Amino acid sequence: MRLRSIEELRALRRELTESPAPERRLWVCGGPGCLASGAQEVFAAVEAACRDRGLQGGARFRAELSGCLGLCERGPLVEVEPEGWLYGGVKPEDAAELVGETLVGGRFLDRLAADPKCREKDLIPFYLPQKRLVMARFGRTRPGNLTDYLAAGGYGALELALSELGREEAFRRVELSGLRGRGGGGFPAGRKWRALKEAAGRPRYLIANGDEGDPGAFMNRALMEGDPLSVIEGMTVGAYAMEAEEGFVYVRHEYPLSVERLNSCVRAAEEAGLLGDDILGTGMSFRLRIVEGGGAFVCGESTALTASIEGREGQPRVKYVRTTEAGLWEKPTLLQNVESWANVPMIVRNGPDWFRETGSGDNPGTKVFSLVGKVRRTGLVELPLGSSVGSLVNDAGGGVPRGRKFKAVQSGGPSGGCLPESALELPLDFDALAGAGAMMGSGGLIVMDDLSCLVDTARYFTAFLSEESCGKCAPCREGLPVILEVLTDMTEGRARPGDTDFLERQARMLAATALCGLGKSAANPVLSTLRYFRDEYLEHEGGFCRAGRCRGMYQPAVDPASCRSCGRCQKACPAEAIEGSGKEPRRVVPEKCVTCGACLAACAFEALKAHRHPEGGPDARTA
Amino acid sequence: MPGRPDTALPGPGSPAAAPAVLPPRPPRPGIPMVEGTIDGIRVSVPRGTTLLEAARLCGIEIPTLCHHEGLPAEGSCRLCVAEIRGQLAVSCMFPLRDRDFRAETGSPAVMDARRYVLSLLVNRAPKAPRIARLAEEYGVAPDPRFMKDPDGCIRCGRCVRACRANGPEAIALAGRGFARTVTGPFRKPPEDCIGCLACALSCPTGKIAFSEKAGTRKIWEREFELAPCPECGARVFTREQIGFYGGQASAVCPSCRRRLMATELRKAAAYEAPGGPLLLKSV
Ligand SMILES: Cc1cc2nc3c(=O)[nH]c(=O)nc-3n(C[C@H](O)[C@H](O)[C@H](O)COP(=O)(O)O)c2cc1C
Ligand code: SF4
Ligand code: SF4
Ligand code: SF4
Ligand code: FES
Ligand code: FES
């Protein structure tokens, strides 16, 4: 079915919205997290149970796969529409009951509740501070289904732009919205859009960056798999507003499902006359291609990304000319993160004032964060920008589990920074995070408790970046291994006096001289931890790790006054180095201790602590 | 071959390389001039001239390693940094585009950056005289603690670019990060190598070894036969080189070529000179 005019699109949408909705639907989460925890099997079992009851293809009761529902950690999740109930940890064995009791019977199954205290998803504390705009259609539409997308108001922005707004007004809406790039730096989209609109040279290219190289991050993947059409519509509207002819979505190498979904959406949109030549009979054309990434972290960097699309090695280039002037094949090119593009349709449809109602001042709109680490609830969280870091960590995340203390939050991916407890007051916006020495990055947040060693954390991220350095420029190629060497020495008890200051100088010089963004920001893990946790570096210089993380650099000891003789430390210790029985307080035998740290993590009463080795210095230890 | 100025890349048919110091740049039609100062010296250059070229016009020396006059710039060694608009930029690639630019090539930030870069590179090529001399000049020394693989190569990529510019594209920088190295395809001796020496002669550290004796040349673990010059019999080019550039004519060795060309030029000059062929005698 090809739509030949805007009127035909309107008619189709009317038809779709008027057709009756099913009485009840089970949305089995098909997001990345739940797929990893077995959602595909759950969905297959639910479908089989539906068949058993003769429900397949039924108009009243249906089961579908959805985009990421958010609370990934409790997955596989199932949401019940229209009640809005949320089930967690669902297993294939639960399928028959799910279908019989809930889908058909409309009864809630307490034993499957995702949250012990409430049934409705929207009332679970994890969702309370959230505002789902980018993820609005997750769990409302079948991912990548054009019919569902249209029925949910999709392509309303393109329709409005082509019929009423015109190029100028569509452009102006984005410019006035204050949208900032969601891929890291928060660069104002409007400024890039204007530069492209005014650039000389044809054709003009649009690129969506879906490379998402940050280890563990999956917000862009969830978007490309959960609502790929919002990215495609955003780019089409952008192409109209800026008169661009061609576009590319650059998708991370490891995301075959994203590639597949995007490709099938491109085909569907083309067949429907919403993409390609003569869009909706208006004469506008925009061709879109899905490109698989080069498979390296650095390929997300703009010049490496364009090189990779051009078919060359994905390596950064020195550029003193903006991409909007000379990008892909030296033609004017606009690169935005996929989440930035997904914001475009709602902005164009509802206008800049509506968009600015969410978020704060210079940081309008929402951002999808991935929250992981030492918090009670983890997953994807979409918050208005300007919400506090604390609302993410403590409200959505439920705070650090009992018995441990919050120590730091790492934000912005591997080249982001670690912030201390005072950062919980900070607003989650581009400027506040950058000012504090971290960055928004693509929105990854890792919460760390008192068992995390910040020197070791810096070492971990530096090792990742050193591994991912492309090796082109001297500072990053040769300088990161120097920093890594010192950090490794520090965490293995070989630090030399003055290493802390040396590290700081090295990190600053690396940031000042590296060729591309990878090297320039690779100093952040070191610089941010030095800024807030310098004491720990100095302690490591002296051979002590207070977190009890770096082997051989501490001695665990029980404080008899706090010990409740529960014996958990004893059970955890693999070296049988803890003595005492019954009601006695426990005791660590230093000679037997292998400093694995298991006892520190096992004690729930803060009775076990890492102490400086009594003989001082790392050389005195036995490990 | 340390300390040798950047010479023309040898090889028949290779374009003549630019001289080491550029002649003053005349205005070019259609390209506006931009004016500014470098270390306080006023200079006016066609828009788009690199900061390095402009500095050289002012007689200001900026150290470089990965840059080579005859090759496309890459800006990867980061030694040639200068300060412009309050930021560090690699002068070998920074195009002067704004009017009234102001650049500093010896500010504290610049010197710090160069010291840093050299402190890293000297651990890779501690014995290369050009690197050792720069390191000494900037007061940095090799540090055994961080000397993990002093193989003499600073990964500047000049060899790779020289080989590409000449056509064979026999070698490349392969691998990531610290492990990046110059090699032939699949880490084997380069099959497409024609033995032209462009790589070895453009290397700033002398890393690429080659030798010549008894009419053969060895480079990249390969042996090439040198063909005699039809004029004088000197053995200068490999058979593969002559084959690559397609033919016999250019197999004449450079000194014979110069001699032949000079004769041609003299004939032409004599013919065109106002005094006619008489001039020939006086030359
Ligand atoms: C090493 C490196 C990796 C990057 N990876 C990504 C990425 O995976 N996704 C992304 O959107 N931007 C990434 N960026 C940022 C992009 O270069 C670019 O700034 C961004 O895509 C612009 O889009 P935005 O303005 O919408 O944020 C990376 C930058 C660097 C230096
Ligand atoms: S900073 Fe690192 S990743 Fe970027 S060009 Fe230099 S070596 Fe490559
Ligand atoms: S000698 Fe071989 S590798 Fe070196 S530039 Fe010539 S062809 Fe390339
Ligand atoms: S061999 Fe020489 S020219 Fe080639 S990258 Fe190494 S130092 Fe540079
Ligand atoms: S993947 Fe299912 S909740 Fe995120
Ligand atoms: S000479 Fe300019 S960066 Fe190497």
PDB file of N, CA and C and ligand atoms in Angstrom, chain A residues 181-187 192 209-214 220 297-298 300-302 335-338 340 516-518, ligand 1:
ATOM      1  N   GLY A 181      22.419  17.701  21.669  1.00  0.00           N
ATOM      2  CA  GLY A 181      22.805  16.364  21.198  1.00  0.00           C
ATOM      3  C   GLY A 181      22.872  15.362  22.340  1.00  0.00           C
ATOM      4  N   ARG A 182      22.250  14.204  22.132  1.00  0.00           N
ATOM      5  CA  ARG A 182      22.178  13.195  23.194  1.00  0.00           C
ATOM      6  C   ARG A 182      23.332  12.208  23.140  1.00  0.00           C
ATOM      7  N   GLY A 183      24.300  12.440  22.225  1.00  0.00           N
ATOM      8  CA  GLY A 183      25.370  11.456  22.056  1.00  0.00           C
ATOM      9  C   GLY A 183      26.601  11.737  22.879  1.00  0.00           C
ATOM     10  N   GLY A 184      26.579  12.764  23.685  1.00  0.00           N
ATOM     11  CA  GLY A 184      27.753  12.988  24.504  1.00  0.00           C
ATOM     12  C   GLY A 184      27.948  14.428  24.908  1.00  0.00           C
ATOM     13  N   GLY A 185      28.283  15.271  23.958  1.00  0.00           N
ATOM     14  CA  GLY A 185      28.691  16.629  24.291  1.00  0.00           C
ATOM     15  C   GLY A 185      27.562  17.590  24.565  1.00  0.00           C
ATOM     16  N   GLY A 186      26.353  17.255  24.153  1.00  0.00           N
ATOM     17  CA  GLY A 186      25.243  18.169  24.364  1.00  0.00           C
ATOM     18  C   GLY A 186      25.311  19.409  23.512  1.00  0.00           C
ATOM     19  N   PHE A 187      25.883  19.281  22.327  1.00  0.00           N
ATOM     20  CA  PHE A 187      25.979  20.433  21.432  1.00  0.00           C
ATOM     21  C   PHE A 187      24.590  20.820  20.940  1.00  0.00           C
ATOM     22  N   LYS A 192      23.854  23.209  14.738  1.00  0.00           N
ATOM     23  CA  LYS A 192      24.319  22.324  13.672  1.00  0.00           C
ATOM     24  C   LYS A 192      23.350  22.353  12.499  1.00  0.00           C
ATOM     25  N   ASN A 209      23.886   8.470  14.610  1.00  0.00           N
ATOM     26  CA  ASN A 209      24.954   7.708  15.254  1.00  0.00           C
ATOM     27  C   ASN A 209      24.346   6.695  16.229  1.00  0.00           C
ATOM     28  N   GLY A 210      24.380   5.443  15.836  1.00  0.00           N
ATOM     29  CA  GLY A 210      23.887   4.380  16.715  1.00  0.00           C
ATOM     30  C   GLY A 210      25.007   3.413  17.021  1.00  0.00           C
ATOM     31  N   ASP A 211      26.212   3.972  17.189  1.00  0.00           N
ATOM     32  CA  ASP A 211      27.367   3.088  17.373  1.00  0.00           C
ATOM     33  C   ASP A 211      27.466   2.583  18.809  1.00  0.00           C
ATOM     34  N   GLU A 212      27.017   3.392  19.743  1.00  0.00           N
ATOM     35  CA  GLU A 212      26.934   3.010  21.161  1.00  0.00           C
ATOM     36  C   GLU A 212      28.062   2.070  21.609  1.00  0.00           C
ATOM     37  N   GLY A 213      29.261   2.650  21.705  1.00  0.00           N
ATOM     38  CA  GLY A 213      30.407   1.823  22.042  1.00  0.00           C
ATOM     39  C   GLY A 213      30.654   1.630  23.533  1.00  0.00           C
ATOM     40  N   ASP A 214      29.991   2.416  24.373  1.00  0.00           N
ATOM     41  CA  ASP A 214      30.246   2.311  25.809  1.00  0.00           C
ATOM     42  C   ASP A 214      29.948   0.904  26.296  1.00  0.00           C
ATOM     43  N   ASN A 220      20.724   3.201  23.353  1.00  0.00           N
ATOM     44  CA  ASN A 220      20.519   3.401  21.919  1.00  0.00           C
ATOM     45  C   ASN A 220      20.027   2.126  21.261  1.00  0.00           C
ATOM     46  N   PHE A 297      35.389   1.001  19.301  1.00  0.00           N
ATOM     47  CA  PHE A 297      34.829   2.093  20.087  1.00  0.00           C
ATOM     48  C   PHE A 297      35.007   3.434  19.379  1.00  0.00           C
ATOM     49  N   VAL A 298      36.190   3.612  18.777  1.00  0.00           N
ATOM     50  CA  VAL A 298      36.520   4.905  18.179  1.00  0.00           C
ATOM     51  C   VAL A 298      35.659   5.194  16.946  1.00  0.00           C
ATOM     52  N   GLY A 300      32.648   5.525  16.779  1.00  0.00           N
ATOM     53  CA  GLY A 300      31.571   6.441  17.126  1.00  0.00           C
ATOM     54  C   GLY A 300      31.988   7.896  17.003  1.00  0.00           C
ATOM     55  N   GLU A 301      33.284   8.135  16.926  1.00  0.00           N
ATOM     56  CA  GLU A 301      33.804   9.495  16.789  1.00  0.00           C
ATOM     57  C   GLU A 301      33.502   9.974  15.381  1.00  0.00           C
ATOM     58  N   SER A 302      33.158  11.263  15.238  1.00  0.00           N
ATOM     59  CA  SER A 302      32.562  11.692  13.973  1.00  0.00           C
ATOM     60  C   SER A 302      33.444  11.454  12.746  1.00  0.00           C
ATOM     61  N   LEU A 335      25.610  15.092  11.749  1.00  0.00           N
ATOM     62  CA  LEU A 335      25.651  13.869  12.545  1.00  0.00           C
ATOM     63  C   LEU A 335      24.952  14.114  13.871  1.00  0.00           C
ATOM     64  N   GLN A 336      23.965  13.279  14.168  1.00  0.00           N
ATOM     65  CA  GLN A 336      23.323  13.335  15.486  1.00  0.00           C
ATOM     66  C   GLN A 336      23.144  11.919  16.000  1.00  0.00           C
ATOM     67  N   ASN A 337      23.157  11.837  17.298  1.00  0.00           N
ATOM     68  CA  ASN A 337      22.891  10.571  17.958  1.00  0.00           C
ATOM     69  C   ASN A 337      21.450  10.107  17.651  1.00  0.00           C
ATOM     70  N   VAL A 338      21.215   8.826  17.675  1.00  0.00           N
ATOM     71  CA  VAL A 338      19.870   8.319  17.363  1.00  0.00           C
ATOM     72  C   VAL A 338      18.805   8.873  18.313  1.00  0.00           C
ATOM     73  N   SER A 340      18.863  11.803  19.731  1.00  0.00           N
ATOM     74  CA  SER A 340      18.593  13.174  19.306  1.00  0.00           C
ATOM     75  C   SER A 340      17.550  13.164  18.192  1.00  0.00           C
ATOM     76  N   CYS A 516      41.983  13.071  18.715  1.00  0.00           N
ATOM     77  CA  CYS A 516      40.523  13.016  18.629  1.00  0.00           C
ATOM     78  C   CYS A 516      39.899  12.971  20.011  1.00  0.00           C
ATOM     79  N   GLY A 517      38.582  12.940  20.037  1.00  0.00           N
ATOM     80  CA  GLY A 517      37.844  12.962  21.289  1.00  0.00           C
ATOM     81  C   GLY A 517      38.168  11.812  22.214  1.00  0.00           C
ATOM     82  N   LEU A 518      38.548  10.676  21.657  1.00  0.00           N
ATOM     83  CA  LEU A 518      38.861   9.542  22.524  1.00  0.00           C
ATOM     84  C   LEU A 518      40.054   9.887  23.407  1.00  0.00           C
TER      85      LEU A 518
HETATM   86  C1  LIG C   1      35.647   7.978  20.980  1.00  0.00           C
HETATM   87  C2  LIG C   1      34.286   8.527  20.752  1.00  0.00           C
HETATM   88  C3  LIG C   1      33.201   7.665  20.678  1.00  0.00           C
HETATM   89  C4  LIG C   1      31.929   8.162  20.441  1.00  0.00           C
HETATM   90  N1  LIG C   1      30.905   7.277  20.392  1.00  0.00           N
HETATM   91  C5  LIG C   1      29.660   7.757  20.151  1.00  0.00           C
HETATM   92  C6  LIG C   1      28.559   6.863  20.081  1.00  0.00           C
HETATM   93  O1  LIG C   1      28.711   5.654  20.233  1.00  0.00           O
HETATM   94  N2  LIG C   1      27.324   7.370  19.825  1.00  0.00           N
HETATM   95  C7  LIG C   1      27.127   8.715  19.663  1.00  0.00           C
HETATM   96  O2  LIG C   1      26.005   9.135  19.423  1.00  0.00           O
HETATM   97  N3  LIG C   1      28.138   9.572  19.746  1.00  0.00           N
HETATM   98  C8  LIG C   1      29.401   9.139  19.982  1.00  0.00           C
HETATM   99  N4  LIG C   1      30.431  10.025  20.048  1.00  0.00           N
HETATM  100  C9  LIG C   1      30.134  11.463  19.822  1.00  0.00           C
HETATM  101  C10 LIG C   1      30.046  11.722  18.333  1.00  0.00           C
HETATM  102  O3  LIG C   1      31.331  11.967  17.835  1.00  0.00           O
HETATM  103  C11 LIG C   1      29.176  12.921  17.993  1.00  0.00           C
HETATM  104  O4  LIG C   1      29.592  13.996  18.743  1.00  0.00           O
HETATM  105  C12 LIG C   1      27.719  12.703  18.239  1.00  0.00           C
HETATM  106  O5  LIG C   1      27.271  11.557  17.602  1.00  0.00           O
HETATM  107  C13 LIG C   1      26.930  13.889  17.760  1.00  0.00           C
HETATM  108  O6  LIG C   1      25.558  13.686  17.953  1.00  0.00           O
HETATM  109  P1  LIG C   1      24.712  14.551  18.990  1.00  0.00           P
HETATM  110  O7  LIG C   1      25.056  15.991  18.772  1.00  0.00           O
HETATM  111  O8  LIG C   1      23.303  14.247  18.650  1.00  0.00           O
HETATM  112  O9  LIG C   1      25.094  14.098  20.346  1.00  0.00           O
HETATM  113  C14 LIG C   1      31.723   9.554  20.282  1.00  0.00           C
HETATM  114  C15 LIG C   1      32.808  10.407  20.371  1.00  0.00           C
HETATM  115  C16 LIG C   1      34.069   9.916  20.602  1.00  0.00           C
HETATM  116  C17 LIG C   1      35.206  10.867  20.691  1.00  0.00           C
END
